[in-house]
Tab-separated table of C-alpha atoms and ligand atoms in Angstrom:
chain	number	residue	atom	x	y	z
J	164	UNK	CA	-11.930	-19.290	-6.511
J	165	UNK	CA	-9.366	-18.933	-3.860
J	166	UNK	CA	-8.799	-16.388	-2.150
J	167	UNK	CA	-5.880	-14.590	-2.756
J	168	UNK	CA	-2.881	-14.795	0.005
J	169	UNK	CA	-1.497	-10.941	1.404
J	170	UNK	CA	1.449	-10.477	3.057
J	171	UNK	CA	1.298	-6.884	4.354
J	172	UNK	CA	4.462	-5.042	4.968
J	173	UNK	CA	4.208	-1.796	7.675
J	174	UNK	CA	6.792	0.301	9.866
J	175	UNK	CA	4.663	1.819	12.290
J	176	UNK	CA	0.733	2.674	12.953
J	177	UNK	CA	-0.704	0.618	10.338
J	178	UNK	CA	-4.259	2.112	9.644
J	179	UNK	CA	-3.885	0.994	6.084
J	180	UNK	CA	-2.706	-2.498	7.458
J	181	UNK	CA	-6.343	-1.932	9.685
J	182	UNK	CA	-8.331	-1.108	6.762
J	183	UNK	CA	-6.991	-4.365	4.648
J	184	UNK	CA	-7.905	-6.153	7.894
J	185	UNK	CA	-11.014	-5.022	8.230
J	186	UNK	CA	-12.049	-5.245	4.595
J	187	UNK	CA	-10.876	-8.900	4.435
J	188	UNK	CA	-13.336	-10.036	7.283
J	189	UNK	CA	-16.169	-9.308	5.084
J	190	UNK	CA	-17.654	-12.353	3.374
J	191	UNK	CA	-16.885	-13.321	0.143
J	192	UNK	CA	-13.428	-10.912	-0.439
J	193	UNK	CA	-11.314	-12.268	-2.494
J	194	UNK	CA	-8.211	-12.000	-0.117
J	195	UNK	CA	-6.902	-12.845	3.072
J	196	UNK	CA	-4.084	-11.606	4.811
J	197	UNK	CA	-2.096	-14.604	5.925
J	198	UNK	CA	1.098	-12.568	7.113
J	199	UNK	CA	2.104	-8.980	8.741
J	200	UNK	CA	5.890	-8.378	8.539
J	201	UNK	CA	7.513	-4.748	9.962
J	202	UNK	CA	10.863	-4.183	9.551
J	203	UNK	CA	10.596	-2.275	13.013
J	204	UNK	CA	9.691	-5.083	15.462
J	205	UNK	CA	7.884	-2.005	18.028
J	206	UNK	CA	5.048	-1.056	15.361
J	207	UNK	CA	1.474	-0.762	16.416
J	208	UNK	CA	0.299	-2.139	13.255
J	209	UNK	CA	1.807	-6.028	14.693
J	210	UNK	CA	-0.639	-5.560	17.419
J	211	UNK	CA	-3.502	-4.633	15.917
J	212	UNK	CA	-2.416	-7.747	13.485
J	213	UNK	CA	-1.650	-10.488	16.357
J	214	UNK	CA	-5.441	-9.599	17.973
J	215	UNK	CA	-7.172	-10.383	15.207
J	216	UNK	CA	-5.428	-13.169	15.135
J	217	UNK	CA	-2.817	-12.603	12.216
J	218	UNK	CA	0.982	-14.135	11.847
J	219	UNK	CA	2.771	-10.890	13.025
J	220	UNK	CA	6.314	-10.985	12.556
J	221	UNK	CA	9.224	-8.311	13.537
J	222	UNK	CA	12.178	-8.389	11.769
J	223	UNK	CA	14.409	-5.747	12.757
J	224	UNK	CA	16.399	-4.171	9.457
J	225	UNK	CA	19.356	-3.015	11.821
J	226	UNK	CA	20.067	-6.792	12.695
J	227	UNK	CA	21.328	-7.179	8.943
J	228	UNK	CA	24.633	-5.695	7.113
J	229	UNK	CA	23.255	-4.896	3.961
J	230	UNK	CA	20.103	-4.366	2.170
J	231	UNK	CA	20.066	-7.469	0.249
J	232	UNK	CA	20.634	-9.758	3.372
J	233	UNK	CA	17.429	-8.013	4.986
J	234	UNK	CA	15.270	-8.599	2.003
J	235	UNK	CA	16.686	-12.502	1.375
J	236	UNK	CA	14.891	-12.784	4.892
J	237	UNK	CA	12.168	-10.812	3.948
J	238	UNK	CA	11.325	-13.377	1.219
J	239	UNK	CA	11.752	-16.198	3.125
J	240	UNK	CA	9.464	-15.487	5.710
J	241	UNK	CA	6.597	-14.465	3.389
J	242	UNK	CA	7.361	-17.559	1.223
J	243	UNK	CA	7.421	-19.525	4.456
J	244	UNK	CA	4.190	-17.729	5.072
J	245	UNK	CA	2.668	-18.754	1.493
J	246	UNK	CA	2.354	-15.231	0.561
J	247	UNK	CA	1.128	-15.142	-3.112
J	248	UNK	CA	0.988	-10.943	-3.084
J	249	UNK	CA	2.567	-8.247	-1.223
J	250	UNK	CA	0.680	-4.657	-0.134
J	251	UNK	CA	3.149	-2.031	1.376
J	252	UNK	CA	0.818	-0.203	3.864
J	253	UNK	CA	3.591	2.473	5.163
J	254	UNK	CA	6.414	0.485	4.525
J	255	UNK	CA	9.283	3.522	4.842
J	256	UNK	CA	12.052	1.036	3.755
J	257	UNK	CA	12.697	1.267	-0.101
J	258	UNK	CA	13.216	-2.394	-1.288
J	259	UNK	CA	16.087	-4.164	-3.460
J	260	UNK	CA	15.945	-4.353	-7.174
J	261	UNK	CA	16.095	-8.207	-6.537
J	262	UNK	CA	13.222	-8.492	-4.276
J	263	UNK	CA	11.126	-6.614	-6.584
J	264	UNK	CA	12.287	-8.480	-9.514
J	265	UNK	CA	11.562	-12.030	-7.495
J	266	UNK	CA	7.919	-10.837	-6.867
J	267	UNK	CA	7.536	-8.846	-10.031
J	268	UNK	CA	3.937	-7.183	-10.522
J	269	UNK	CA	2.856	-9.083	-7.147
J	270	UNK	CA	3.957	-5.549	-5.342
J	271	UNK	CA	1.864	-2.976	-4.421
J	272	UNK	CA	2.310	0.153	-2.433
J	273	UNK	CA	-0.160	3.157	-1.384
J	274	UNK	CA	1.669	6.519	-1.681
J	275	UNK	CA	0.234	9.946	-0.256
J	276	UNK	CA	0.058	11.818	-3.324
J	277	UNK	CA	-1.387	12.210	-7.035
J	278	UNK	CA	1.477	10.077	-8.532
J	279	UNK	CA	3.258	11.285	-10.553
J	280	UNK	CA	3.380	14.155	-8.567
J	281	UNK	CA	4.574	14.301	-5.215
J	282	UNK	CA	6.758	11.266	-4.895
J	283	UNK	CA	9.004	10.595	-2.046
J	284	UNK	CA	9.036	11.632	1.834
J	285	UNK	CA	6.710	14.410	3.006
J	286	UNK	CA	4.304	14.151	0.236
J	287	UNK	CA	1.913	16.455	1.915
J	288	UNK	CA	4.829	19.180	2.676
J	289	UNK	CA	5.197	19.289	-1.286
J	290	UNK	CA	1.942	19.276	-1.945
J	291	UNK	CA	0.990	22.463	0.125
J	292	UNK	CA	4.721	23.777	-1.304
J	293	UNK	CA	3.195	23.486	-4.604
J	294	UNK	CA	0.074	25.123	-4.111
J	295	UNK	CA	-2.139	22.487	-5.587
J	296	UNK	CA	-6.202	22.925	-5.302
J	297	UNK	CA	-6.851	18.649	-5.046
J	298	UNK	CA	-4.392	16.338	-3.060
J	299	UNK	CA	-5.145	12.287	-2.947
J	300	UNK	CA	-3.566	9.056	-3.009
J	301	UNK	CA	-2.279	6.282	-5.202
J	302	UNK	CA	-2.143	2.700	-5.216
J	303	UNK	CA	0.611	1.454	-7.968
J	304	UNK	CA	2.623	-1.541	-8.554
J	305	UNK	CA	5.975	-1.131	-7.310
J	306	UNK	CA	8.878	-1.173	-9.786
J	307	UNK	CA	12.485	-0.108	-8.985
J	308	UNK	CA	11.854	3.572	-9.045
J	309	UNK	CA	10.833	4.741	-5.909
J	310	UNK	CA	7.035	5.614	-6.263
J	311	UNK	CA	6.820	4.631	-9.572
J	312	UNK	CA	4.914	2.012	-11.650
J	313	UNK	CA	1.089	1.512	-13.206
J	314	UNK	CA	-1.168	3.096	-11.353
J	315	UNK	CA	-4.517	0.460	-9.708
J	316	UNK	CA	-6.229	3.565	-7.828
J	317	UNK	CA	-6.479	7.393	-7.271
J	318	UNK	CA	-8.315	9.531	-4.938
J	319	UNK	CA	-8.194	13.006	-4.864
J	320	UNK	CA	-9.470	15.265	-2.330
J	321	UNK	CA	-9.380	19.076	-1.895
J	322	UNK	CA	-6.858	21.122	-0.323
J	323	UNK	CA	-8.222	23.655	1.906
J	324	UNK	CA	-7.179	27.108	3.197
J	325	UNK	CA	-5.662	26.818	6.337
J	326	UNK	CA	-4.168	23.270	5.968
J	327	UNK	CA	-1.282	22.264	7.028
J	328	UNK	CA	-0.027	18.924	6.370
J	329	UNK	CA	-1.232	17.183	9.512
J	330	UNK	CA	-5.083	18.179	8.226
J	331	UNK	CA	-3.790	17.454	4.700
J	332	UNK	CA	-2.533	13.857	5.742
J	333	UNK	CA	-5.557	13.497	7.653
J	334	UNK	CA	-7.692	13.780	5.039
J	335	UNK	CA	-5.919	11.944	2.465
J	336	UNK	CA	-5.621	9.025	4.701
J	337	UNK	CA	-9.625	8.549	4.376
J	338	UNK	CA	-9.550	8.210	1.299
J	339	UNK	CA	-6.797	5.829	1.595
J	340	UNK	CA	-8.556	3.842	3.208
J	341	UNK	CA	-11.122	3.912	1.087
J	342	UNK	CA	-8.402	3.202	-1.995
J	343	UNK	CA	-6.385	-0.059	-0.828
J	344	UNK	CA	-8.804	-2.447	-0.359
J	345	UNK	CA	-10.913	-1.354	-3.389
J	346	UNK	CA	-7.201	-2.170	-5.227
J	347	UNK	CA	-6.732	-5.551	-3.994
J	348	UNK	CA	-10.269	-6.150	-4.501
J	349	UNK	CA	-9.956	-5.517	-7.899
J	350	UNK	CA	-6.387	-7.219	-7.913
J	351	UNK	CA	-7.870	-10.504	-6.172
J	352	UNK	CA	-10.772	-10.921	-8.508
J	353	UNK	CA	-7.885	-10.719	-11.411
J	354	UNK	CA	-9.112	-7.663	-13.145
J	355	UNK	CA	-6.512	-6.008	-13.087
J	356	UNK	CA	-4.072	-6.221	-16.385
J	357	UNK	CA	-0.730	-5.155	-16.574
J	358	UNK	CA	0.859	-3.536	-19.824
J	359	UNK	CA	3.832	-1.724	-19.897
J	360	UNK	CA	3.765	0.937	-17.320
J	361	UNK	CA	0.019	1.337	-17.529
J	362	UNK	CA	-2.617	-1.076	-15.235
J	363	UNK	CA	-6.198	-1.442	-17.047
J	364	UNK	CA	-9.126	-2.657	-14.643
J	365	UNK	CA	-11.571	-4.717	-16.575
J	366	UNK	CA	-15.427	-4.559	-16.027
J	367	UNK	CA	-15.111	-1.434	-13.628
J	368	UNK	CA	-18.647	0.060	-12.782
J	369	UNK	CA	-19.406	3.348	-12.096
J	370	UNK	CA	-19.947	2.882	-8.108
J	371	UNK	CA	-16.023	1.370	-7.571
J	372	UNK	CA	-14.669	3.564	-10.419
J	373	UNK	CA	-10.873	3.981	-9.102
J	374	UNK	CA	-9.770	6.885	-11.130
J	375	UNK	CA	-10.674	10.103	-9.977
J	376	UNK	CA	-12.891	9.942	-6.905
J	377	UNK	CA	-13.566	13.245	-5.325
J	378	UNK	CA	-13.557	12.335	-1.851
J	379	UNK	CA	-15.314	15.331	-0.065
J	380	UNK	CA	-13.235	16.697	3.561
J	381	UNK	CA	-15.318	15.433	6.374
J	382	UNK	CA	-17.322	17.664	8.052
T	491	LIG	C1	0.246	6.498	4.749
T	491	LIG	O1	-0.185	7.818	4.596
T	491	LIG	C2	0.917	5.995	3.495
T	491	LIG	O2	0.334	6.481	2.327
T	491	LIG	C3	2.307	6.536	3.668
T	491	LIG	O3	2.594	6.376	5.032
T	491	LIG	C4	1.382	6.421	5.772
T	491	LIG	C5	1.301	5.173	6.608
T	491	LIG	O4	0.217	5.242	7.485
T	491	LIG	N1	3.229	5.853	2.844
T	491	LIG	C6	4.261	6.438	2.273
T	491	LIG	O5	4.533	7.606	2.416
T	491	LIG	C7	5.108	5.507	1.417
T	491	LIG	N2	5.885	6.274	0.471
T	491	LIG	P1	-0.338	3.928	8.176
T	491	LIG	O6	0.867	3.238	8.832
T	491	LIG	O7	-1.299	4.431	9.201
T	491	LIG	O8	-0.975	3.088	7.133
């Protein structure tokens, strides 16, 4: 089968964007990323993309008057590209309706939180704010709502005493990591159906079981 062609969408330090890197170099995954795009042309993640080789491309949102005119260029240069699916990897620029709709289901995002809990900016802020015992991470098709739509993935992974968010964050982000390319994996070999609001992964086995991994802290 082919493999299946990633654009990858970042504003700024791209470790996710390095992680979907990474995991595509190993033989036999079933995706490659063909395309970075940031909608801030300084972001790390470009470089890391445009050593290994990558199409990196900047396009700055403030060059644009509206939303809509931003993302029109947006999906020309990941058509141009021969994008077939799109992974937001700390993308902090919420998208149009119409984009989404013109690449329905072929979105997904990784949010810093339990969804449905937590959605939004400073996911780890709330998080702590709420008190909760296990944090973790989601990987969901995007759909208008900001953070919403079926949910591929979940980690979770304790909150300790004494966190703050920066050792929150820190630890979530392993297991994001760990998350996102275990979600396209599962995406690219096309076992993942969508109905409704809910995602069912055929054929999981217990060793990449998505749902609720208890991701230890590091010691
Ligand atoms: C990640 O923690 C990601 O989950 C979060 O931004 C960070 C990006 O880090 N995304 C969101 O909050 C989107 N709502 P990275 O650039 O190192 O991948």
């Amino acid at each position: 089968m082919a493999k299946l062609r990633v654009g990858v969408l970042i504003s700024g330090r791209g470790s996710n964007l390095k992680a979907l890197l990474d995991t595509c170099l190993t033989p036999g995954f079933p995706a490659e990323i063909v395309a970075v795009i940031s909608n801030r042309p300084d972001a790390i993640g470009l470089k890391y993309a445009q050593a290994m080789g990558v199409p990196a491309i900047g396009l700055d949102h403030k060059a644009y008057d509206s939303r809509e005119a931003f993302d029109d260029s947006l999906h020309e240069a990941l058509r141009i590209a021969g994008v077939e699916f799109i992974c937001l990897a700390g993308y902090m620029r919420l998208l149009t309706p119409g984009l989404i709709g013109r690449w329905a289901d072929r979105i997904i995002n990784i949010h810093p939180s339990l969804l449905p809990a937590f959605r939004g900016l400073r996911a780890h802020e709330q998080a702590l704010a709420a008190g909760v015992k296990l944090a973790g991470c989601t990987v969901h098709i995007v759909r208008p709502e900001v953070d919403s739509g079926p949910i591929i993935a979940q980690a979770a992974v304790p909150v300790l005493d004494g966190d703050d968010a920066e050792s929150l964050a820190a630890r979530v982000l392993e297991a994001e990591h760990k998350i996102y390319p275990l979600a396209l994996k599962l995406i690219a070999e096309q076992r993942v159906r969508i109905v409704g609001d809910k995602a069912f992964i055929d054929g999981v086995v217990d060793d990449e079981t998505a749902a609720a991994q208890l991701i230890s802290p590091a010691r």
